[in-house]
Amino acid sequence: FDNDTDKARAIYTWITTNVRFDVDAHFNRKKKKSIRYKNKVDRARKLRNRRIQIENKALQEHLALAEGYATLYKTLCDLTGIYGYLLNGTAKLRTFDIGKQPKIINHYWNVIQIEKEWFFVDAALGAGSVDYSEKTYHPWFNPKYFFMATYRFS
């Protein structure tokens, strides 16, 4: 690829067309175990091991939750020299979520820097959508979540 934008787009396209949202894990979600650690180094090691497990599931089983999409995107960007961050927060994905105060972190996405500008990327939303009434996933590539407008994330 000739530039970082093309690299970032290729990573986004590969992930969104090859990894499916793990509907079973989403609807049968277990509470995350808290990580116990002895010191900062131990904490960092355990968090990295957890991220590797999430990435491996996305790569080997082609399944992920939002955290898996964003973690894999961040790692592949790191490997290609694209600077960025993994972000987390809340997403209001259903109309009845509007106006409600978020209670938990329920979504992950990325922000990357290319030529001194920052861009949002959301591979989980770009890969398809969940039908909450049917508890099914509908894969469809959506390029609009690559270099998403900042106002959509506020």
Coordinates of C-alpha atoms in Angstrom, one line a residue:
F1 CA 0.0 0.0 0.0
D2 CA 1.2 3.5 -0.8
N3 CA 0.0 5.3 2.3
D4 CA -1.4 4.8 5.8
T5 CA -4.9 5.6 4.8
D6 CA -4.9 2.7 2.3
K7 CA -3.4 0.4 5.0
A8 CA -6.0 1.4 7.6
R9 CA -8.8 0.9 5.1
A10 CA -7.5 -2.5 4.1
I11 CA -7.4 -3.6 7.8
Y12 CA -11.0 -2.3 8.3
T13 CA -12.2 -4.0 5.2
W14 CA -10.6 -7.3 6.1
I15 CA -12.0 -7.3 9.6
T16 CA -15.5 -6.2 8.7
T17 CA -15.8 -8.8 5.9
N18 CA -14.2 -11.7 7.7
V19 CA -15.2 -11.5 11.4
R20 CA -18.8 -11.9 12.4
F21 CA -20.4 -10.5 15.5
D22 CA -20.7 -13.2 18.2
V23 CA -24.4 -13.1 18.9
D24 CA -24.4 -16.1 21.2
A25 CA -21.7 -14.5 23.4
H26 CA -23.6 -11.2 23.3
F27 CA -26.9 -12.5 24.5
N28 CA -25.5 -15.0 26.9
R29 CA -22.9 -12.7 28.3
K30 CA -21.3 -13.6 31.6
K31 CA -20.0 -10.9 33.9
K32 CA -16.3 -10.2 33.2
K33 CA -14.0 -11.5 35.8
S34 CA -12.1 -8.8 37.5
I35 CA -8.3 -9.1 37.0
R36 CA -6.3 -9.6 40.2
Y37 CA -2.8 -8.5 40.1
K38 CA 0.2 -8.0 42.3
N39 CA 1.7 -4.8 40.7
K40 CA 1.5 -2.7 37.6
V41 CA 3.7 -5.1 35.6
D42 CA 1.5 -8.0 36.5
R43 CA -1.6 -6.1 35.6
A44 CA -0.2 -5.1 32.2
R45 CA 0.8 -8.7 31.5
K46 CA -2.6 -10.1 32.4
L47 CA -4.4 -7.4 30.4
R48 CA -2.2 -8.2 27.4
N49 CA -2.9 -11.9 27.7
R50 CA -6.6 -11.2 27.8
R51 CA -6.3 -9.1 24.6
I52 CA -4.4 -11.8 22.9
Q53 CA -7.2 -14.3 23.7
I54 CA -9.8 -11.9 22.2
E55 CA -7.7 -11.4 19.1
N56 CA -7.1 -15.1 18.7
K57 CA -10.8 -15.8 18.8
A58 CA -11.5 -13.2 16.1
L59 CA -8.7 -14.6 13.9
Q60 CA -9.3 -18.3 14.5
E61 CA -13.1 -18.5 14.9
H62 CA -13.9 -15.3 13.0
L63 CA -16.1 -14.2 15.9
A64 CA -15.9 -11.2 18.1
L65 CA -17.8 -8.7 20.2
A66 CA -17.1 -5.0 19.8
E67 CA -14.0 -5.3 22.0
G68 CA -12.7 -8.0 19.7
Y69 CA -13.2 -6.0 16.6
A70 CA -11.5 -2.9 18.1
T71 CA -8.7 -4.9 19.8
L72 CA -7.8 -6.7 16.5
Y73 CA -8.0 -3.4 14.6
K74 CA -5.6 -1.7 17.1
T75 CA -3.1 -4.6 16.9
L76 CA -3.1 -4.7 13.1
C77 CA -2.6 -1.0 13.0
D78 CA 0.3 -1.2 15.4
L79 CA 1.9 -3.9 13.3
T80 CA 1.7 -1.7 10.2
G81 CA 3.0 1.5 11.9
I82 CA -0.4 3.3 12.2
Y83 CA -0.7 5.1 15.5
G84 CA -3.9 4.9 17.4
Y85 CA -5.9 4.0 20.5
L86 CA -8.6 1.6 21.6
L87 CA -11.5 3.5 23.1
N88 CA -14.5 2.3 25.1
G89 CA -17.8 3.7 26.2
T90 CA -21.4 3.3 25.6
A91 CA -23.3 3.0 22.3
K92 CA -27.0 3.7 22.0
L93 CA -27.9 1.2 19.3
R94 CA -31.6 0.9 19.8
T95 CA -34.2 3.7 19.8
F96 CA -35.3 2.9 23.4
D97 CA -31.7 3.6 24.5
I98 CA -32.1 7.3 23.6
G99 CA -32.4 9.5 26.7
K100 CA -31.3 6.8 29.1
Q101 CA -28.1 7.2 31.1
P102 CA -25.6 4.5 30.3
K103 CA -24.9 2.0 33.1
I104 CA -22.1 0.0 31.7
I105 CA -19.4 0.1 29.0
N106 CA -21.0 -1.7 26.1
H107 CA -18.9 -0.7 23.1
Y108 CA -15.4 -0.4 21.8
W109 CA -14.0 1.5 18.8
N110 CA -10.7 3.0 17.6
V111 CA -9.2 6.4 16.8
I112 CA -6.2 6.5 14.6
Q113 CA -3.8 9.2 13.5
I114 CA -2.8 9.7 9.9
E115 CA -0.8 12.7 8.8
K116 CA -1.4 14.5 12.1
E117 CA -5.2 14.1 11.9
W118 CA -7.4 11.9 14.0
F119 CA -10.1 9.6 12.6
F120 CA -12.6 7.4 14.3
V121 CA -13.0 3.8 13.1
D122 CA -15.7 1.4 14.3
A123 CA -15.2 -2.0 12.7
A124 CA -17.9 -3.7 14.8
L125 CA -20.7 -1.4 13.5
G126 CA -19.1 -1.5 10.0
A127 CA -19.4 -5.3 9.9
G128 CA -23.2 -5.6 10.3
S129 CA -26.0 -5.2 12.7
V130 CA -27.8 -7.2 15.4
D131 CA -31.6 -7.7 15.3
Y132 CA -32.4 -7.5 19.0
S133 CA -35.9 -8.9 18.7
E134 CA -34.8 -11.9 16.7
K135 CA -31.4 -12.2 18.4
T136 CA -29.7 -12.6 15.1
Y137 CA -26.8 -11.0 13.3
H138 CA -27.0 -9.6 9.8
P139 CA -23.5 -9.2 8.3
W140 CA -23.1 -6.4 5.8
F141 CA -20.1 -4.3 5.0
N142 CA -20.6 -0.7 5.7
P143 CA -17.8 1.7 4.8
K144 CA -19.3 4.7 6.6
Y145 CA -17.8 3.6 9.9
F146 CA -14.3 4.0 8.5
F147 CA -13.1 7.6 9.2
M148 CA -16.5 8.3 10.9
A149 CA -17.4 11.9 11.6
T150 CA -16.5 13.0 15.1
Y151 CA -20.0 14.3 15.9
R152 CA -21.4 10.8 15.6
F153 CA -19.3 9.7 18.6
S154 CA -20.5 12.4 21.0

